[in-house]
XYZ file of C-alpha atoms in Angstrom:
437
model
C 0.000 0.000 0.000
C 1.308 3.478 -0.887
C 1.757 6.118 1.817
C 3.154 9.668 1.869
C 4.290 10.200 5.468
C 4.802 8.233 8.664
C 1.448 9.568 9.873
C -0.277 8.580 6.635
C 1.140 5.066 6.926
C 0.091 4.835 10.571
C -3.478 5.909 9.785
C -3.641 3.244 7.054
C -2.470 0.550 9.472
C 0.949 0.240 7.829
C 3.968 -0.437 10.046
C 6.983 1.218 8.440
C 10.642 0.290 8.757
C 11.144 3.426 10.850
C 8.368 2.410 13.246
C 9.947 -1.008 13.709
C 13.332 0.554 14.544
C 11.849 3.046 17.023
C 9.670 0.415 18.710
C 12.715 -1.825 19.197
C 14.736 1.037 20.718
C 11.916 1.947 23.098
C 10.926 -1.588 24.052
C 7.412 -0.796 22.862
C 4.930 -2.975 20.993
C 5.107 -1.691 17.419
C 1.318 -1.650 17.042
C 1.077 0.657 20.052
C 3.639 2.955 18.473
C 1.747 2.953 15.176
C -1.429 4.059 16.945
C 0.401 6.916 18.687
C 1.870 8.101 15.378
C -1.584 7.955 13.785
C -2.953 10.110 16.621
C -0.125 12.660 16.315
C 1.045 11.972 19.871
C 4.358 10.580 18.573
C 6.403 11.787 15.612
C 9.183 9.994 13.759
C 11.031 12.764 11.879
C 12.410 10.957 8.832
C 12.827 12.909 5.605
C 12.773 10.579 2.618
C 16.095 12.078 1.456
C 17.988 11.586 4.742
C 19.548 8.254 3.861
C 21.981 8.072 6.804
C 19.216 8.479 9.405
C 18.859 6.109 12.353
C 15.278 7.107 13.253
C 14.055 8.135 16.683
C 10.566 8.738 18.017
C 9.501 11.794 19.994
C 6.364 11.866 22.080
C 4.073 10.124 24.524
C 5.433 7.050 26.264
C 8.919 7.376 24.736
C 12.264 8.383 26.224
C 12.718 12.142 26.402
C 15.025 13.127 23.535
C 17.559 15.967 23.393
C 18.535 18.336 20.608
C 21.881 20.072 20.056
C 22.047 23.443 18.277
C 25.009 24.034 15.934
C 25.834 26.057 12.839
C 27.951 28.784 11.301
C 27.399 32.497 11.874
C 28.921 35.720 10.569
C 31.274 35.988 13.526
C 32.114 32.257 13.552
C 31.924 30.997 9.943
C 34.358 28.049 10.166
C 32.567 24.958 8.847
C 35.244 22.508 10.024
C 34.994 23.732 13.620
C 31.234 23.188 13.575
C 31.587 19.747 11.982
C 33.937 18.747 14.804
C 31.154 19.697 17.209
C 28.730 17.635 15.130
C 30.886 14.525 15.421
C 31.250 15.016 19.165
C 27.487 15.450 19.564
C 26.937 12.241 17.600
C 29.533 10.415 19.714
C 27.642 11.596 22.817
C 24.435 10.056 21.418
C 22.418 13.229 20.885
C 19.204 12.228 19.127
C 18.835 15.455 17.139
C 20.982 18.250 15.759
C 19.567 21.587 14.662
C 21.538 23.522 12.078
C 21.005 27.173 12.968
C 23.444 28.485 10.357
C 22.761 32.070 9.350
C 25.789 33.144 7.299
C 28.423 31.877 4.881
C 28.466 28.429 3.328
C 25.195 27.332 4.902
C 24.236 24.935 2.116
C 27.601 23.159 2.183
C 27.441 22.779 5.945
C 23.846 21.530 5.851
C 24.536 18.921 3.158
C 27.646 17.601 4.901
C 25.777 17.478 8.190
C 22.888 15.476 6.719
C 25.248 13.119 4.908
C 27.213 12.238 8.053
C 24.457 12.278 10.657
C 22.400 9.293 11.835
C 20.684 11.755 14.205
C 17.612 13.601 12.962
C 18.386 17.043 11.563
C 16.381 20.216 12.063
C 16.723 23.716 10.621
C 15.103 27.149 10.831
C 14.769 28.116 7.156
C 14.097 31.793 7.872
C 17.647 32.092 9.280
C 18.998 30.964 5.928
C 16.776 33.170 3.782
C 18.730 36.429 4.046
C 22.043 34.876 3.018
C 20.443 32.578 0.441
C 18.923 35.509 -1.464
C 21.446 38.178 -0.385
C 18.523 40.479 0.332
C 17.444 42.581 3.259
C 14.597 41.076 5.276
C 11.882 43.402 3.967
C 12.764 42.578 0.341
C 12.202 38.816 0.649
C 8.860 37.709 -0.783
C 6.409 35.191 0.610
C 7.226 32.832 -2.240
C 10.951 33.076 -1.503
C 10.441 32.089 2.150
C 8.634 28.957 0.979
C 11.343 28.215 -1.579
C 13.956 28.084 1.195
C 11.823 25.526 3.032
C 11.582 23.561 -0.210
C 15.390 23.620 -0.559
C 15.951 22.384 2.995
C 13.398 19.616 2.439
C 15.113 18.523 -0.777
C 18.456 18.410 1.052
C 17.040 15.915 3.563
C 16.211 17.947 6.676
C 13.935 15.938 8.996
C 12.153 18.767 10.813
C 11.884 22.523 10.336
C 11.036 25.253 12.808
C 8.391 27.479 11.259
C 7.052 30.504 13.152
C 3.555 30.398 11.674
C 1.767 31.282 14.923
C 2.921 34.908 14.991
C 0.157 36.079 12.662
C -1.618 39.444 12.619
C -3.962 38.300 15.368
C -1.114 37.249 17.675
C 0.807 40.425 16.837
C -2.129 42.571 17.984
C -2.239 40.734 21.309
C 1.513 41.306 21.662
C 1.113 45.043 20.988
C -1.691 45.397 23.531
C 0.137 43.501 26.268
C 3.512 45.091 26.963
C 6.434 42.759 27.627
C 9.711 43.330 29.401
C 11.810 41.506 26.791
C 9.485 41.764 23.769
C 10.050 38.921 21.236
C 13.279 37.031 21.941
C 12.863 34.198 19.436
C 15.294 34.978 16.613
C 13.018 33.517 13.954
C 9.946 34.994 15.587
C 11.439 38.479 15.708
C 12.398 38.237 12.035
C 8.860 37.239 11.038
C 7.313 39.962 13.199
C 9.695 42.543 11.710
C 8.864 41.364 8.166
C 5.152 41.727 8.865
C 5.593 45.227 10.299
C 7.921 46.404 7.527
C 5.648 45.096 4.758
C 2.292 45.510 6.515
C 1.379 41.984 5.438
C 0.315 38.715 7.013
C 2.954 36.201 8.069
C 3.684 34.297 4.825
C 3.916 30.946 6.621
C 0.443 31.479 8.079
C -1.078 32.928 4.908
C 0.367 30.184 2.701
C 0.176 27.385 5.254
C -1.375 24.929 2.793
C 1.565 25.392 0.426
C 3.916 24.767 3.343
C 2.028 21.547 4.072
C 2.438 20.515 0.430
C 6.224 20.588 0.916
C 6.068 18.743 4.243
C 3.834 16.022 2.833
C 6.027 15.474 -0.217
C 9.231 14.847 1.762
C 7.706 13.664 5.065
C 9.161 16.795 6.630
C 8.051 17.148 10.250
C 6.736 20.589 11.124
C 8.126 22.018 14.348
C 5.762 24.903 15.023
C 7.941 27.600 16.534
C 7.030 29.703 19.547
C 7.813 33.227 18.392
C 6.310 34.556 21.623
C 8.178 32.303 24.007
C 9.116 34.255 27.149
C 12.643 35.650 27.225
C 12.431 36.430 30.937
C 10.556 34.878 33.822
C 8.624 38.183 34.009
C 7.021 37.478 30.616
C 6.196 33.807 31.181
C 2.640 32.540 30.696
C 1.442 35.920 29.446
C -1.223 36.771 26.885
C 1.135 36.694 23.890
C 2.517 33.267 24.720
C -0.904 31.708 25.309
C -2.501 33.373 22.282
C 0.197 31.960 20.009
C -0.191 28.518 21.590
C -3.893 28.593 20.717
C -3.047 29.402 17.087
C -0.496 26.581 17.022
C -3.187 24.181 18.196
C -5.362 25.159 15.215
C -2.419 24.787 12.820
C -1.698 21.357 14.286
C -5.144 20.076 13.326
C -4.748 21.453 9.808
C -1.396 19.683 9.461
C -2.792 16.380 10.717
C -5.573 16.567 8.116
C -2.752 16.439 5.548
C -0.891 13.679 7.448
C 1.962 16.043 8.290
C 3.710 15.285 11.585
C 3.866 18.137 14.114
C 6.012 19.108 17.100
C 5.071 22.132 19.221
C 7.862 24.350 20.527
C 7.642 25.946 23.953
C 9.343 28.151 26.538
C 11.767 29.713 27.217
C 12.327 31.439 30.552
C 9.868 30.438 33.265
C 9.641 30.274 37.063
C 9.615 26.740 38.431
C 6.079 26.991 39.773
C 4.641 27.720 36.300
C 6.240 24.840 34.393
C 3.771 22.054 35.190
C 0.771 24.198 34.204
C 2.436 25.137 30.913
C 2.998 21.493 30.013
C -0.692 20.759 30.691
C -1.779 23.778 28.629
C 0.293 22.747 25.623
C -0.946 19.177 25.655
C -4.542 20.412 25.963
C -4.475 23.257 23.444
C -2.337 21.343 20.923
C -4.222 18.060 21.172
C -1.428 15.939 22.635
C 1.212 16.824 20.031
C 4.811 16.295 21.228
C 6.208 19.269 23.146
C 9.724 20.591 22.507
C 11.093 23.027 25.116
C 14.134 25.289 25.370
C 14.962 24.817 29.042
C 12.836 26.214 30.505
C 15.425 28.480 32.127
C 14.187 28.975 35.689
C 16.079 32.138 36.632
C 17.505 35.004 34.592
C 20.524 35.810 36.782
C 22.995 33.011 35.940
C 24.806 33.829 32.672
C 27.617 31.325 32.293
C 25.583 28.675 34.126
C 22.451 28.458 32.010
C 23.109 24.794 31.280
C 22.221 24.345 34.965
C 19.226 26.708 35.053
C 17.835 24.992 31.954
C 18.487 21.467 33.246
C 16.470 22.272 36.362
C 13.568 23.466 34.228
C 14.012 20.698 31.683
C 13.776 17.978 34.309
C 10.568 19.471 35.700
C 9.141 19.968 32.203
C 9.974 16.410 31.155
C 8.457 14.995 34.332
C 5.199 16.792 33.475
C 5.006 15.704 29.843
C 7.606 17.530 27.731
C 8.947 15.108 25.113
C 11.972 16.861 23.608
C 14.562 19.097 25.293
C 16.676 21.597 23.396
C 20.028 21.765 25.105
C 21.318 25.001 26.588
C 25.039 25.593 27.100
C 26.984 27.708 29.614
C 27.503 30.170 26.742
C 23.776 30.898 26.327
C 23.137 34.683 26.189
C 26.903 35.286 25.893
C 28.463 33.835 22.709
C 28.498 30.944 20.272
C 29.316 27.832 22.337
C 32.668 26.141 21.857
C 33.256 22.394 21.981
C 33.511 22.207 25.775
C 30.391 24.356 26.208
C 28.553 21.978 23.903
C 29.648 18.923 25.894
C 28.470 20.477 29.161
C 25.156 21.417 27.583
C 24.594 17.901 26.246
C 25.348 16.244 29.578
C 23.090 18.673 31.479
C 20.237 18.030 29.038
C 20.707 14.258 29.184
C 20.540 14.388 32.975
C 17.328 16.436 32.793
C 15.786 14.104 30.211
C 16.580 10.998 32.246
C 15.283 12.555 35.467
C 12.029 13.307 33.664
C 11.844 9.751 32.318
C 12.119 8.363 35.843
C 9.148 10.477 36.910
C 7.153 9.414 33.824
C 7.953 5.733 34.449
C 9.442 5.336 30.986
C 10.428 1.732 30.414
C 13.997 1.042 31.557
C 14.613 4.455 33.151
C 14.612 3.301 36.784
C 16.489 0.125 35.873
C 19.519 2.205 34.852
C 19.597 3.839 38.282
C 19.059 0.482 39.981
C 22.107 -0.908 38.229
C 24.205 2.096 39.250
C 23.102 1.778 42.874
C 23.957 -1.917 42.797
C 27.446 -1.125 41.478
C 27.913 1.467 44.242
C 26.808 -0.979 46.913
C 29.340 -3.466 45.562
C 32.038 -0.769 45.259
C 32.431 -1.898 41.658
C 34.161 1.141 40.199
C 34.494 -0.156 36.629
C 30.790 -0.934 36.487
C 30.004 2.544 37.820
C 32.052 4.090 35.029
C 30.283 1.942 32.429
C 26.882 3.095 33.674
C 27.778 6.775 34.143
C 26.084 9.333 31.924
C 29.590 10.767 31.350
C 32.049 7.859 31.842
C 35.079 9.902 30.804
C 34.615 12.531 33.512
C 33.757 10.002 36.222
C 36.878 7.958 35.476
C 39.094 11.056 35.287
C 37.882 12.405 38.651
C 38.711 9.149 40.410
C 42.121 8.846 38.748
C 43.014 12.409 39.772
C 42.644 11.543 43.470
C 43.223 7.868 44.179
C 42.643 6.618 47.752
C 44.981 4.502 49.880
C 42.384 1.738 49.886
C 40.867 1.060 46.480
C 37.507 -0.008 47.898
C 36.923 3.609 48.986
C 37.494 7.124 47.661
C 39.425 10.116 48.990
C 36.266 11.726 50.376
C 35.703 9.118 53.127
C 38.579 6.667 52.933
C 38.052 3.798 55.389
C 35.035 5.645 56.829
C 33.185 4.863 53.584
C 29.642 3.874 54.549
C 29.298 1.370 51.701
C 32.595 -0.350 52.602
C 31.814 -0.517 56.311
C 28.194 -1.606 55.971
C 29.237 -4.371 53.586
C 31.724 -5.655 56.171
C 29.277 -5.449 59.078
C 26.443 -7.058 57.086
C 28.822 -9.898 56.195
C 29.723 -10.386 59.860
C 33.306 -9.164 59.414
C 35.457 -7.128 61.781
C 35.825 -3.396 61.127
C 39.159 -1.575 61.430
C 39.076 2.096 60.553
C 42.235 3.385 62.248
C 44.321 0.274 61.725
C 44.960 -2.116 58.873
C 42.471 -4.945 58.509
C 43.541 -8.178 60.218
């Protein structure tokens, strides 16, 4: 039977090769996965032209996935440096990489990235439009914006961020409800500026059906961007954010009618006590579509440590239903991240994702921790390193400060609670000040 997209196949009762791979990775019955894809509650971003892809699922009942942002910019245009980051991100098992390139040899970088990456690839086509056409923002036409999406789809991109929810209606709500940090989404601010400069409707909203034509042809997953995501905890859960979310819910239903897979993007900066309610709102207003969050960053006062502020918010978000975490690095708000920043951001996001999976009772999540606790009880250092989320760092820390007695560490030495309890529980004598007899 012929099908156009993963969702189309799922609705027709067809189990695709990609569904089989994802079900095996998740330990899920493939028929259950097919039903979730048919309902739009799970997406499998898998562009027909991304031949190196090892597919992953994002959504209800699956492990929380993480995304790594990379790409060349005007100030940092070196493709080879970014490709080194790509390889490291792949080695660290990131499930997705977003190419946010905005200057220089963007097409070359994108094609090389797609060719080498088994991880799903995302882009924000509006970033690429100015360099692609060598035009100022106001001079780009609606048709040209869509042509850039078409080009990214042809190249094999698996999902695209499209800020279609910042339409005239949303813009009026934004104007009436003053914000401290206005519109902080880069793509969202560009679309808002284009609308204001040209006094026209958002081209992605006005020509949404044409956008869906492209997505359906290539099985390009639509990641509906949150132009009005809060850029400060002051602006969180305000009228602009919620109004746009309502529009995104309507656009989701229109996409599903065309069998186009949809992810919803979310905040942003947000106080801890608002996160759970925001996850519930998204799932309700957007009909259970997978939710993709940036953080949320839970305080605005920690530049240089925003991998931590975002991991706190990400863990809470994931535990309350977020499906996909966009990593944040220590360099957030300060500069383009370097390789070490990227590594720290990935590890922080993976910790947050796993913590959320434990709370959601995702299959196998607690078992990982059980195995680590067992290794600690046994003082089995090699097994601990094998199970660690960052084995390299764990091993290095121990090697930098080796204890006198290898069944302990330099924090406690022979006062180690695990060591001493093991001896007592086994009926053995305990010598702390002297050598064991």
